[in-house]
Amino acid sequence: MHQIGVKALTEVEVIILYFVLSSQIFRMFVHMIRARKILLIGKLKGCSILAIAEELPDNGKIFACAEEPYLGVNSQEAFDYSSDGKKISMRVGPVADTLEALHAEDEHFDIVFIDADQRNAVQYYSFVMDNHLLSMDAVICVENTLMKGQVYLENVSDENSGLSLIRRSPVPPDAVIESKMEVVKDDVFWGCSRRRILERLRLDGRVAYVTGGGQGIGRAFAHALGEAGAKVAVVDLVLAKAEAVACELSLKGIKSLALAADVSKPEDVQRMVDAIVARWGTVHIACNNAGINLNSASEETSLEEWDKTFNVNLRGLFLCCQAAGRIMLNQGYGKIINTASMASLIVPHPQKQLAYNASKAGVVKLTQTLGAEWIDRGVKVNCISPGIVDTPLIRSRELRPLVRRWLADIPAGRLAQPTDLQAAVVYLASEASDYMTGHNLVIEGGQSLW
Ligand SMILES: NC(=O)c1ccc[n+]([C@@H]2O[C@H](COP(=O)([O-])OP(=O)(O)OC[C@H]3O[C@@H](n4cnc5c(N)ncnc54)[C@H](O)[C@@H]3O)[C@@H](O)[C@H]2O)c1
């Protein structure tokens, strides 16, 4: 295995904080670094351990190791009375042995709490560091490192404590790397532009809009882009729907804007883009998602149905690509993500939807054409083709009864949920997909393969 000297790998930042240790502070740490696995070494009270467990996600885990059991309160049996107790695994016995065992089990942790009052606290700290029991970006919290303040204060009460936070950071560029193997220090090692892969998926500072954002897939896209850091304009034919989703976003601390626009009308589309530019200065991410689905046998499809479908699904999408594209070409950067459909590849059945299928095939060709035409000016154009997604679009009187029939055609055995599409939109909106253009990303649980 590739071994790198740990001392070289770790840059230690120590912040001494003058506060009394409490489970609330621990909970906040757990929340802040989104910890999933925690190692506790020392005498944490049972109620504190439970408080931390409550903050963990359902698949989170705490390993609490102590030399001796504590009069019942820290016992596994007691924890099991709580619904969060299942996240706690007590390891009673010599701490050094427990640490060896966790190392042998290849465990690693997002937070390690060490009680500095423990005998051998320094050895525990060294063992954790030297044996990679810390995940990347993880934190060690060492309690009572100020020795109750006795080092520098007179007449201190026993309540005074101190907490050292030690963050494991990536290898600094000038680190001396001790390794038996050659370390290739390229972008793969450091991260492209020194940004690691999850950072490259972030959208901080980006301005996005989502048409048809008032419900269904568009709503899920708006949340995903906002969660990844973008400001999001939620655009919909129905202002009240856009406002409701914008309100959801702002409750999560995401900067949002609600706009009404009918994407089939050039003046509405221009007004939408102008309003976003007036508010946030530009547009980086355009999600052209609004679409409608009408059903009729082809021999009976009216020109009205055909035009209505094409006006929203293809003409509207073109107008949005053009209006947002002009801004993006001007600034030399942009990401356009169009919503096509699996219906661009196969003929979904038994529903009859000639105009829809043809319009979505048009979306793919439009995406490919713009993708090729604009990439050398920094604008990437891709589309997502969902399979059958459980949204209001398929809850019409004609379509709802077909769900059982569709399920038989889907290898995944279920309809898609809007959340199944969220990672794709973030990826296509991020710098991580910068070499991708004109692509049709199909997400359909395997349906187009059967
Ligand atoms: N649901 C599916 O199974 C499925 C599958 C593949 C592709 N799609 C596509 O995904 C996109 C979103 O679908 P959904 O399932 O979330 O639909 P939906 O009907 O649940 O939501 C569409 C939203 O778009 C808005 N809208 C409709 N016409 C508009 C217009 N002219 N201008 C602005 N907004 C308008 C509606 O008010 C609605 O809020 C559509 O393009 C659809 O064709 C859906």
PDB file of N, CA, C and O and ligand atoms in Angstrom, residues 211-219 221 235-238 241-242 260-265 268 288-293 311-313 316-317 339-343 356 360 384-395 406 416 418 421, ligand 1:
ATOM      1  N   THR A 211     -36.489  27.310 -15.406  1.00  0.00           N
ATOM      2  CA  THR A 211     -37.855  27.523 -15.890  1.00  0.00           C
ATOM      3  C   THR A 211     -38.697  26.292 -15.527  1.00  0.00           C
ATOM      4  O   THR A 211     -38.171  25.181 -15.393  1.00  0.00           O
ATOM      5  N   GLY A 212     -39.977  26.519 -15.351  1.00  0.00           N
ATOM      6  CA  GLY A 212     -40.827  25.425 -14.856  1.00  0.00           C
ATOM      7  C   GLY A 212     -40.381  25.022 -13.461  1.00  0.00           C
ATOM      8  O   GLY A 212     -40.503  23.869 -13.057  1.00  0.00           O
ATOM      9  N   GLY A 213     -39.847  26.013 -12.721  1.00  0.00           N
ATOM     10  CA  GLY A 213     -39.271  25.728 -11.399  1.00  0.00           C
ATOM     11  C   GLY A 213     -40.304  25.651 -10.288  1.00  0.00           C
ATOM     12  O   GLY A 213     -39.966  25.369  -9.136  1.00  0.00           O
ATOM     13  N   GLY A 214     -41.575  25.881 -10.629  1.00  0.00           N
ATOM     14  CA  GLY A 214     -42.604  25.959  -9.591  1.00  0.00           C
ATOM     15  C   GLY A 214     -43.071  24.621  -9.056  1.00  0.00           C
ATOM     16  O   GLY A 214     -43.785  24.571  -8.040  1.00  0.00           O
ATOM     17  N   GLN A 215     -42.669  23.545  -9.687  1.00  0.00           N
ATOM     18  CA  GLN A 215     -43.064  22.213  -9.170  1.00  0.00           C
ATOM     19  C   GLN A 215     -42.215  21.145  -9.862  1.00  0.00           C
ATOM     20  O   GLN A 215     -41.430  21.417 -10.772  1.00  0.00           O
ATOM     21  N   GLY A 216     -42.408  19.908  -9.428  1.00  0.00           N
ATOM     22  CA  GLY A 216     -41.829  18.744 -10.100  1.00  0.00           C
ATOM     23  C   GLY A 216     -40.316  18.795 -10.246  1.00  0.00           C
ATOM     24  O   GLY A 216     -39.583  19.134  -9.308  1.00  0.00           O
ATOM     25  N   ILE A 217     -39.859  18.486 -11.454  1.00  0.00           N
ATOM     26  CA  ILE A 217     -38.415  18.386 -11.703  1.00  0.00           C
ATOM     27  C   ILE A 217     -37.734  19.745 -11.522  1.00  0.00           C
ATOM     28  O   ILE A 217     -36.650  19.841 -10.936  1.00  0.00           O
ATOM     29  N   GLY A 218     -38.381  20.787 -12.005  1.00  0.00           N
ATOM     30  CA  GLY A 218     -37.779  22.125 -11.893  1.00  0.00           C
ATOM     31  C   GLY A 218     -37.581  22.534 -10.448  1.00  0.00           C
ATOM     32  O   GLY A 218     -36.565  23.147 -10.094  1.00  0.00           O
ATOM     33  N   ARG A 219     -38.531  22.208  -9.611  1.00  0.00           N
ATOM     34  CA  ARG A 219     -38.404  22.534  -8.182  1.00  0.00           C
ATOM     35  C   ARG A 219     -37.187  21.799  -7.598  1.00  0.00           C
ATOM     36  O   ARG A 219     -36.398  22.379  -6.848  1.00  0.00           O
ATOM     37  N   PHE A 221     -34.569  20.779  -9.234  1.00  0.00           N
ATOM     38  CA  PHE A 221     -33.362  21.404  -9.786  1.00  0.00           C
ATOM     39  C   PHE A 221     -33.034  22.683  -9.013  1.00  0.00           C
ATOM     40  O   PHE A 221     -31.872  22.954  -8.693  1.00  0.00           O
ATOM     41  N   VAL A 235     -38.479  30.351 -12.069  1.00  0.00           N
ATOM     42  CA  VAL A 235     -39.329  30.951 -13.112  1.00  0.00           C
ATOM     43  C   VAL A 235     -40.463  29.987 -13.422  1.00  0.00           C
ATOM     44  O   VAL A 235     -40.224  28.780 -13.604  1.00  0.00           O
ATOM     45  N   ASP A 236     -41.682  30.511 -13.497  1.00  0.00           N
ATOM     46  CA  ASP A 236     -42.799  29.641 -13.849  1.00  0.00           C
ATOM     47  C   ASP A 236     -43.904  30.464 -14.503  1.00  0.00           C
ATOM     48  O   ASP A 236     -44.004  31.682 -14.293  1.00  0.00           O
ATOM     49  N   LEU A 237     -44.708  29.754 -15.264  1.00  0.00           N
ATOM     50  CA  LEU A 237     -45.882  30.371 -15.864  1.00  0.00           C
ATOM     51  C   LEU A 237     -46.790  30.923 -14.769  1.00  0.00           C
ATOM     52  O   LEU A 237     -47.403  31.977 -14.920  1.00  0.00           O
ATOM     53  N   VAL A 238     -46.834  30.206 -13.667  1.00  0.00           N
ATOM     54  CA  VAL A 238     -47.707  30.594 -12.553  1.00  0.00           C
ATOM     55  C   VAL A 238     -46.848  31.198 -11.451  1.00  0.00           C
ATOM     56  O   VAL A 238     -46.048  30.499 -10.814  1.00  0.00           O
ATOM     57  N   LYS A 241     -46.640  29.654  -7.906  1.00  0.00           N
ATOM     58  CA  LYS A 241     -45.811  28.439  -7.759  1.00  0.00           C
ATOM     59  C   LYS A 241     -44.338  28.820  -7.626  1.00  0.00           C
ATOM     60  O   LYS A 241     -43.607  28.261  -6.810  1.00  0.00           O
ATOM     61  N   ALA A 242     -43.912  29.770  -8.451  1.00  0.00           N
ATOM     62  CA  ALA A 242     -42.511  30.213  -8.381  1.00  0.00           C
ATOM     63  C   ALA A 242     -42.224  30.817  -7.009  1.00  0.00           C
ATOM     64  O   ALA A 242     -41.175  30.570  -6.409  1.00  0.00           O
ATOM     65  N   ALA A 260     -42.421  35.377 -12.968  1.00  0.00           N
ATOM     66  CA  ALA A 260     -43.420  34.769 -13.840  1.00  0.00           C
ATOM     67  C   ALA A 260     -42.977  34.975 -15.282  1.00  0.00           C
ATOM     68  O   ALA A 260     -42.526  36.058 -15.652  1.00  0.00           O
ATOM     69  N   ALA A 261     -43.052  33.910 -16.078  1.00  0.00           N
ATOM     70  CA  ALA A 261     -42.756  34.050 -17.512  1.00  0.00           C
ATOM     71  C   ALA A 261     -43.369  32.874 -18.251  1.00  0.00           C
ATOM     72  O   ALA A 261     -43.369  31.749 -17.754  1.00  0.00           O
ATOM     73  N   ASP A 262     -43.886  33.181 -19.429  1.00  0.00           N
ATOM     74  CA  ASP A 262     -44.315  32.121 -20.333  1.00  0.00           C
ATOM     75  C   ASP A 262     -43.167  31.956 -21.330  1.00  0.00           C
ATOM     76  O   ASP A 262     -42.916  32.856 -22.146  1.00  0.00           O
ATOM     77  N   VAL A 263     -42.465  30.819 -21.260  1.00  0.00           N
ATOM     78  CA  VAL A 263     -41.234  30.692 -22.048  1.00  0.00           C
ATOM     79  C   VAL A 263     -41.500  30.686 -23.555  1.00  0.00           C
ATOM     80  O   VAL A 263     -40.574  30.866 -24.339  1.00  0.00           O
ATOM     81  N   SER A 264     -42.752  30.484 -23.946  1.00  0.00           N
ATOM     82  CA  SER A 264     -43.034  30.484 -25.389  1.00  0.00           C
ATOM     83  C   SER A 264     -43.129  31.906 -25.957  1.00  0.00           C
ATOM     84  O   SER A 264     -43.240  32.092 -27.158  1.00  0.00           O
ATOM     85  N   LYS A 265     -43.077  32.910 -25.063  1.00  0.00           N
ATOM     86  CA  LYS A 265     -43.201  34.310 -25.515  1.00  0.00           C
ATOM     87  C   LYS A 265     -41.843  35.010 -25.424  1.00  0.00           C
ATOM     88  O   LYS A 265     -41.298  35.168 -24.324  1.00  0.00           O
ATOM     89  N   ASP A 268     -41.482  37.694 -22.757  1.00  0.00           N
ATOM     90  CA  ASP A 268     -41.403  37.185 -21.376  1.00  0.00           C
ATOM     91  C   ASP A 268     -39.992  36.675 -21.087  1.00  0.00           C
ATOM     92  O   ASP A 268     -39.438  36.877 -19.994  1.00  0.00           O
ATOM     93  N   ASN A 288     -33.252  25.202 -18.665  1.00  0.00           N
ATOM     94  CA  ASN A 288     -34.453  25.365 -19.477  1.00  0.00           C
ATOM     95  C   ASN A 288     -35.262  24.075 -19.382  1.00  0.00           C
ATOM     96  O   ASN A 288     -35.016  23.113 -20.104  1.00  0.00           O
ATOM     97  N   ASN A 289     -36.182  24.097 -18.448  1.00  0.00           N
ATOM     98  CA  ASN A 289     -36.823  22.857 -18.027  1.00  0.00           C
ATOM     99  C   ASN A 289     -38.330  22.833 -18.290  1.00  0.00           C
ATOM    100  O   ASN A 289     -38.929  21.764 -18.366  1.00  0.00           O
ATOM    101  N   ALA A 290     -38.942  24.022 -18.460  1.00  0.00           N
ATOM    102  CA  ALA A 290     -40.410  24.046 -18.609  1.00  0.00           C
ATOM    103  C   ALA A 290     -40.821  23.197 -19.807  1.00  0.00           C
ATOM    104  O   ALA A 290     -40.193  23.251 -20.871  1.00  0.00           O
ATOM    105  N   GLY A 291     -41.847  22.405 -19.619  1.00  0.00           N
ATOM    106  CA  GLY A 291     -42.331  21.567 -20.716  1.00  0.00           C
ATOM    107  C   GLY A 291     -43.734  21.081 -20.420  1.00  0.00           C
ATOM    108  O   GLY A 291     -44.164  21.059 -19.258  1.00  0.00           O
ATOM    109  N   ILE A 292     -44.454  20.733 -21.483  1.00  0.00           N
ATOM    110  CA  ILE A 292     -45.813  20.194 -21.303  1.00  0.00           C
ATOM    111  C   ILE A 292     -45.938  18.887 -22.089  1.00  0.00           C
ATOM    112  O   ILE A 292     -45.180  18.632 -23.036  1.00  0.00           O
ATOM    113  N   ASN A 293     -46.886  18.082 -21.659  1.00  0.00           N
ATOM    114  CA  ASN A 293     -47.111  16.790 -22.309  1.00  0.00           C
ATOM    115  C   ASN A 293     -48.598  16.652 -22.615  1.00  0.00           C
ATOM    116  O   ASN A 293     -49.426  16.659 -21.702  1.00  0.00           O
ATOM    117  N   ASN A 311     -44.427  25.016 -29.047  1.00  0.00           N
ATOM    118  CA  ASN A 311     -44.201  26.392 -28.578  1.00  0.00           C
ATOM    119  C   ASN A 311     -43.522  26.414 -27.210  1.00  0.00           C
ATOM    120  O   ASN A 311     -42.654  27.246 -26.955  1.00  0.00           O
ATOM    121  N   VAL A 312     -43.946  25.526 -26.329  1.00  0.00           N
ATOM    122  CA  VAL A 312     -43.321  25.502 -24.997  1.00  0.00           C
ATOM    123  C   VAL A 312     -42.030  24.677 -25.045  1.00  0.00           C
ATOM    124  O   VAL A 312     -40.953  25.141 -24.660  1.00  0.00           O
ATOM    125  N   ASN A 313     -42.137  23.435 -25.538  1.00  0.00           N
ATOM    126  CA  ASN A 313     -41.023  22.486 -25.383  1.00  0.00           C
ATOM    127  C   ASN A 313     -39.809  22.821 -26.249  1.00  0.00           C
ATOM    128  O   ASN A 313     -38.682  22.540 -25.840  1.00  0.00           O
ATOM    129  N   GLY A 316     -39.859  27.635 -26.915  1.00  0.00           N
ATOM    130  CA  GLY A 316     -39.591  28.304 -25.634  1.00  0.00           C
ATOM    131  C   GLY A 316     -38.165  28.010 -25.168  1.00  0.00           C
ATOM    132  O   GLY A 316     -37.455  28.898 -24.692  1.00  0.00           O
ATOM    133  N   LEU A 317     -37.766  26.752 -25.330  1.00  0.00           N
ATOM    134  CA  LEU A 317     -36.417  26.362 -24.902  1.00  0.00           C
ATOM    135  C   LEU A 317     -35.361  27.072 -25.758  1.00  0.00           C
ATOM    136  O   LEU A 317     -34.340  27.551 -25.255  1.00  0.00           O
ATOM    137  N   THR A 339     -33.903  20.400 -20.350  1.00  0.00           N
ATOM    138  CA  THR A 339     -34.579  19.153 -19.999  1.00  0.00           C
ATOM    139  C   THR A 339     -35.191  18.571 -21.259  1.00  0.00           C
ATOM    140  O   THR A 339     -36.116  19.148 -21.840  1.00  0.00           O
ATOM    141  N   ALA A 340     -34.648  17.447 -21.707  1.00  0.00           N
ATOM    142  CA  ALA A 340     -35.235  16.717 -22.842  1.00  0.00           C
ATOM    143  C   ALA A 340     -36.109  15.618 -22.251  1.00  0.00           C
ATOM    144  O   ALA A 340     -36.885  15.863 -21.308  1.00  0.00           O
ATOM    145  N   SER A 341     -35.953  14.395 -22.723  1.00  0.00           N
ATOM    146  CA  SER A 341     -36.749  13.285 -22.194  1.00  0.00           C
ATOM    147  C   SER A 341     -36.236  11.985 -22.801  1.00  0.00           C
ATOM    148  O   SER A 341     -35.682  11.983 -23.917  1.00  0.00           O
ATOM    149  N   MET A 342     -36.465  10.892 -22.082  1.00  0.00           N
ATOM    150  CA  MET A 342     -36.198   9.567 -22.640  1.00  0.00           C
ATOM    151  C   MET A 342     -36.977   9.385 -23.945  1.00  0.00           C
ATOM    152  O   MET A 342     -36.582   8.605 -24.818  1.00  0.00           O
ATOM    153  N   ALA A 343     -38.085  10.155 -24.059  1.00  0.00           N
ATOM    154  CA  ALA A 343     -38.904  10.075 -25.281  1.00  0.00           C
ATOM    155  C   ALA A 343     -38.153  10.579 -26.510  1.00  0.00           C
ATOM    156  O   ALA A 343     -38.617  10.407 -27.633  1.00  0.00           O
ATOM    157  N   TYR A 356     -45.071  15.506 -28.393  1.00  0.00           N
ATOM    158  CA  TYR A 356     -44.117  15.540 -27.264  1.00  0.00           C
ATOM    159  C   TYR A 356     -42.808  14.864 -27.662  1.00  0.00           C
ATOM    160  O   TYR A 356     -41.721  15.430 -27.500  1.00  0.00           O
ATOM    161  N   LYS A 360     -39.138  16.674 -28.015  1.00  0.00           N
ATOM    162  CA  LYS A 360     -37.998  16.335 -27.150  1.00  0.00           C
ATOM    163  C   LYS A 360     -36.802  15.858 -27.979  1.00  0.00           C
ATOM    164  O   LYS A 360     -35.646  16.104 -27.620  1.00  0.00           O
ATOM    165  N   ILE A 384     -30.584  16.839 -20.077  1.00  0.00           N
ATOM    166  CA  ILE A 384     -30.877  15.683 -19.238  1.00  0.00           C
ATOM    167  C   ILE A 384     -32.154  15.048 -19.784  1.00  0.00           C
ATOM    168  O   ILE A 384     -33.137  15.753 -20.040  1.00  0.00           O
ATOM    169  N   SER A 385     -32.118  13.746 -19.959  1.00  0.00           N
ATOM    170  CA  SER A 385     -33.314  13.041 -20.422  1.00  0.00           C
ATOM    171  C   SER A 385     -33.814  12.106 -19.329  1.00  0.00           C
ATOM    172  O   SER A 385     -33.324  10.983 -19.170  1.00  0.00           O
ATOM    173  N   PRO A 386     -34.796  12.578 -18.568  1.00  0.00           N
ATOM    174  CA  PRO A 386     -35.338  11.698 -17.523  1.00  0.00           C
ATOM    175  C   PRO A 386     -36.228  10.627 -18.135  1.00  0.00           C
ATOM    176  O   PRO A 386     -36.819  10.815 -19.207  1.00  0.00           O
ATOM    177  N   GLY A 387     -36.319   9.498 -17.418  1.00  0.00           N
ATOM    178  CA  GLY A 387     -37.345   8.511 -17.743  1.00  0.00           C
ATOM    179  C   GLY A 387     -38.671   9.028 -17.197  1.00  0.00           C
ATOM    180  O   GLY A 387     -38.953  10.232 -17.259  1.00  0.00           O
ATOM    181  N   ILE A 388     -39.477   8.138 -16.656  1.00  0.00           N
ATOM    182  CA  ILE A 388     -40.779   8.590 -16.147  1.00  0.00           C
ATOM    183  C   ILE A 388     -40.619   9.017 -14.690  1.00  0.00           C
ATOM    184  O   ILE A 388     -40.215   8.212 -13.835  1.00  0.00           O
ATOM    185  N   VAL A 389     -40.894  10.282 -14.465  1.00  0.00           N
ATOM    186  CA  VAL A 389     -40.649  10.866 -13.144  1.00  0.00           C
ATOM    187  C   VAL A 389     -41.982  11.130 -12.457  1.00  0.00           C
ATOM    188  O   VAL A 389     -42.926  11.634 -13.087  1.00  0.00           O
ATOM    189  N   ASP A 390     -42.025  10.811 -11.199  1.00  0.00           N
ATOM    190  CA  ASP A 390     -43.267  10.954 -10.445  1.00  0.00           C
ATOM    191  C   ASP A 390     -43.504  12.432 -10.090  1.00  0.00           C
ATOM    192  O   ASP A 390     -43.098  12.909  -9.039  1.00  0.00           O
ATOM    193  N   THR A 391     -44.111  13.149 -11.020  1.00  0.00           N
ATOM    194  CA  THR A 391     -44.419  14.573 -10.812  1.00  0.00           C
ATOM    195  C   THR A 391     -45.867  14.800 -11.269  1.00  0.00           C
ATOM    196  O   THR A 391     -46.471  13.912 -11.888  1.00  0.00           O
ATOM    197  N   PRO A 392     -46.408  16.016 -11.043  1.00  0.00           N
ATOM    198  CA  PRO A 392     -47.772  16.290 -11.505  1.00  0.00           C
ATOM    199  C   PRO A 392     -47.960  16.035 -13.004  1.00  0.00           C
ATOM    200  O   PRO A 392     -49.072  15.744 -13.457  1.00  0.00           O
ATOM    201  N   LEU A 393     -46.869  16.108 -13.783  1.00  0.00           N
ATOM    202  CA  LEU A 393     -46.988  15.918 -15.234  1.00  0.00           C
ATOM    203  C   LEU A 393     -47.612  14.565 -15.593  1.00  0.00           C
ATOM    204  O   LEU A 393     -48.331  14.439 -16.576  1.00  0.00           O
ATOM    205  N   ILE A 394     -47.303  13.539 -14.793  1.00  0.00           N
ATOM    206  CA  ILE A 394     -47.830  12.203 -15.129  1.00  0.00           C
ATOM    207  C   ILE A 394     -49.061  11.850 -14.291  1.00  0.00           C
ATOM    208  O   ILE A 394     -49.493  10.700 -14.258  1.00  0.00           O
ATOM    209  N   ARG A 395     -49.592  12.859 -13.585  1.00  0.00           N
ATOM    210  CA  ARG A 395     -50.757  12.546 -12.747  1.00  0.00           C
ATOM    211  C   ARG A 395     -52.058  12.926 -13.436  1.00  0.00           C
ATOM    212  O   ARG A 395     -53.099  13.041 -12.803  1.00  0.00           O
ATOM    213  N   TRP A 406     -46.110   0.893 -17.001  1.00  0.00           N
ATOM    214  CA  TRP A 406     -44.756   1.432 -17.152  1.00  0.00           C
ATOM    215  C   TRP A 406     -43.768   0.688 -16.260  1.00  0.00           C
ATOM    216  O   TRP A 406     -42.640   0.418 -16.670  1.00  0.00           O
ATOM    217  N   ALA A 416     -38.894   7.215 -11.508  1.00  0.00           N
ATOM    218  CA  ALA A 416     -37.869   8.123 -10.977  1.00  0.00           C
ATOM    219  C   ALA A 416     -38.530   9.107 -10.023  1.00  0.00           C
ATOM    220  O   ALA A 416     -39.693   9.477 -10.202  1.00  0.00           O
ATOM    221  N   PRO A 418     -37.990  13.064  -8.474  1.00  0.00           N
ATOM    222  CA  PRO A 418     -37.241  14.269  -8.884  1.00  0.00           C
ATOM    223  C   PRO A 418     -35.839  14.311  -8.272  1.00  0.00           C
ATOM    224  O   PRO A 418     -34.892  14.789  -8.907  1.00  0.00           O
ATOM    225  N   LEU A 421     -32.630  13.128 -10.069  1.00  0.00           N
ATOM    226  CA  LEU A 421     -32.030  13.929 -11.140  1.00  0.00           C
ATOM    227  C   LEU A 421     -31.150  15.056 -10.612  1.00  0.00           C
ATOM    228  O   LEU A 421     -30.497  15.762 -11.376  1.00  0.00           O
TER     229      LEU A 421
HETATM  230  N1  LIG B   1     -42.382  13.872 -15.370  1.00  0.00           N
HETATM  231  C1  LIG B   1     -41.845  13.099 -16.286  1.00  0.00           C
HETATM  232  O1  LIG B   1     -42.083  11.889 -16.350  1.00  0.00           O
HETATM  233  C2  LIG B   1     -40.878  13.673 -17.285  1.00  0.00           C
HETATM  234  C3  LIG B   1     -40.094  12.785 -18.013  1.00  0.00           C
HETATM  235  C4  LIG B   1     -39.199  13.273 -18.932  1.00  0.00           C
HETATM  236  C5  LIG B   1     -39.079  14.632 -19.129  1.00  0.00           C
HETATM  237  N2  LIG B   1     -39.853  15.476 -18.424  1.00  0.00           N
HETATM  238  C6  LIG B   1     -39.687  16.907 -18.678  1.00  0.00           C
HETATM  239  O2  LIG B   1     -39.264  17.562 -17.507  1.00  0.00           O
HETATM  240  C7  LIG B   1     -39.728  18.892 -17.504  1.00  0.00           C
HETATM  241  C8  LIG B   1     -40.446  19.148 -16.199  1.00  0.00           C
HETATM  242  O3  LIG B   1     -41.454  18.175 -16.071  1.00  0.00           O
HETATM  243  P1  LIG B   1     -42.276  17.976 -14.726  1.00  0.00           P
HETATM  244  O4  LIG B   1     -42.596  16.527 -14.687  1.00  0.00           O
HETATM  245  O5  LIG B   1     -41.611  18.620 -13.583  1.00  0.00           O
HETATM  246  O6  LIG B   1     -43.599  18.769 -15.144  1.00  0.00           O
HETATM  247  P2  LIG B   1     -44.686  19.495 -14.242  1.00  0.00           P
HETATM  248  O7  LIG B   1     -45.882  19.606 -15.099  1.00  0.00           O
HETATM  249  O8  LIG B   1     -44.796  18.847 -12.916  1.00  0.00           O
HETATM  250  O9  LIG B   1     -44.055  20.946 -14.019  1.00  0.00           O
HETATM  251  C9  LIG B   1     -43.849  21.810 -15.102  1.00  0.00           C
HETATM  252  C10 LIG B   1     -43.816  23.240 -14.617  1.00  0.00           C
HETATM  253  O10 LIG B   1     -43.601  24.052 -15.766  1.00  0.00           O
HETATM  254  C11 LIG B   1     -44.486  25.150 -15.731  1.00  0.00           C
HETATM  255  N3  LIG B   1     -44.760  25.568 -17.099  1.00  0.00           N
HETATM  256  C12 LIG B   1     -45.567  24.983 -18.006  1.00  0.00           C
HETATM  257  N4  LIG B   1     -45.604  25.691 -19.135  1.00  0.00           N
HETATM  258  C13 LIG B   1     -44.790  26.749 -18.949  1.00  0.00           C
HETATM  259  C14 LIG B   1     -44.428  27.861 -19.756  1.00  0.00           C
HETATM  260  N5  LIG B   1     -44.945  28.023 -20.980  1.00  0.00           N
HETATM  261  N6  LIG B   1     -43.574  28.758 -19.263  1.00  0.00           N
HETATM  262  C15 LIG B   1     -43.072  28.618 -18.007  1.00  0.00           C
HETATM  263  N7  LIG B   1     -43.399  27.604 -17.201  1.00  0.00           N
HETATM  264  C16 LIG B   1     -44.254  26.679 -17.676  1.00  0.00           C
HETATM  265  C17 LIG B   1     -45.723  24.634 -15.043  1.00  0.00           C
HETATM  266  O11 LIG B   1     -46.487  25.682 -14.472  1.00  0.00           O
HETATM  267  C18 LIG B   1     -45.123  23.700 -14.004  1.00  0.00           C
HETATM  268  O12 LIG B   1     -44.883  24.365 -12.800  1.00  0.00           O
HETATM  269  C19 LIG B   1     -40.601  19.031 -18.748  1.00  0.00           C
HETATM  270  O13 LIG B   1     -39.844  19.591 -19.783  1.00  0.00           O
HETATM  271  C20 LIG B   1     -40.961  17.605 -19.080  1.00  0.00           C
HETATM  272  O14 LIG B   1     -41.240  17.419 -20.443  1.00  0.00           O
HETATM  273  C21 LIG B   1     -40.748  15.034 -17.499  1.00  0.00           C
END
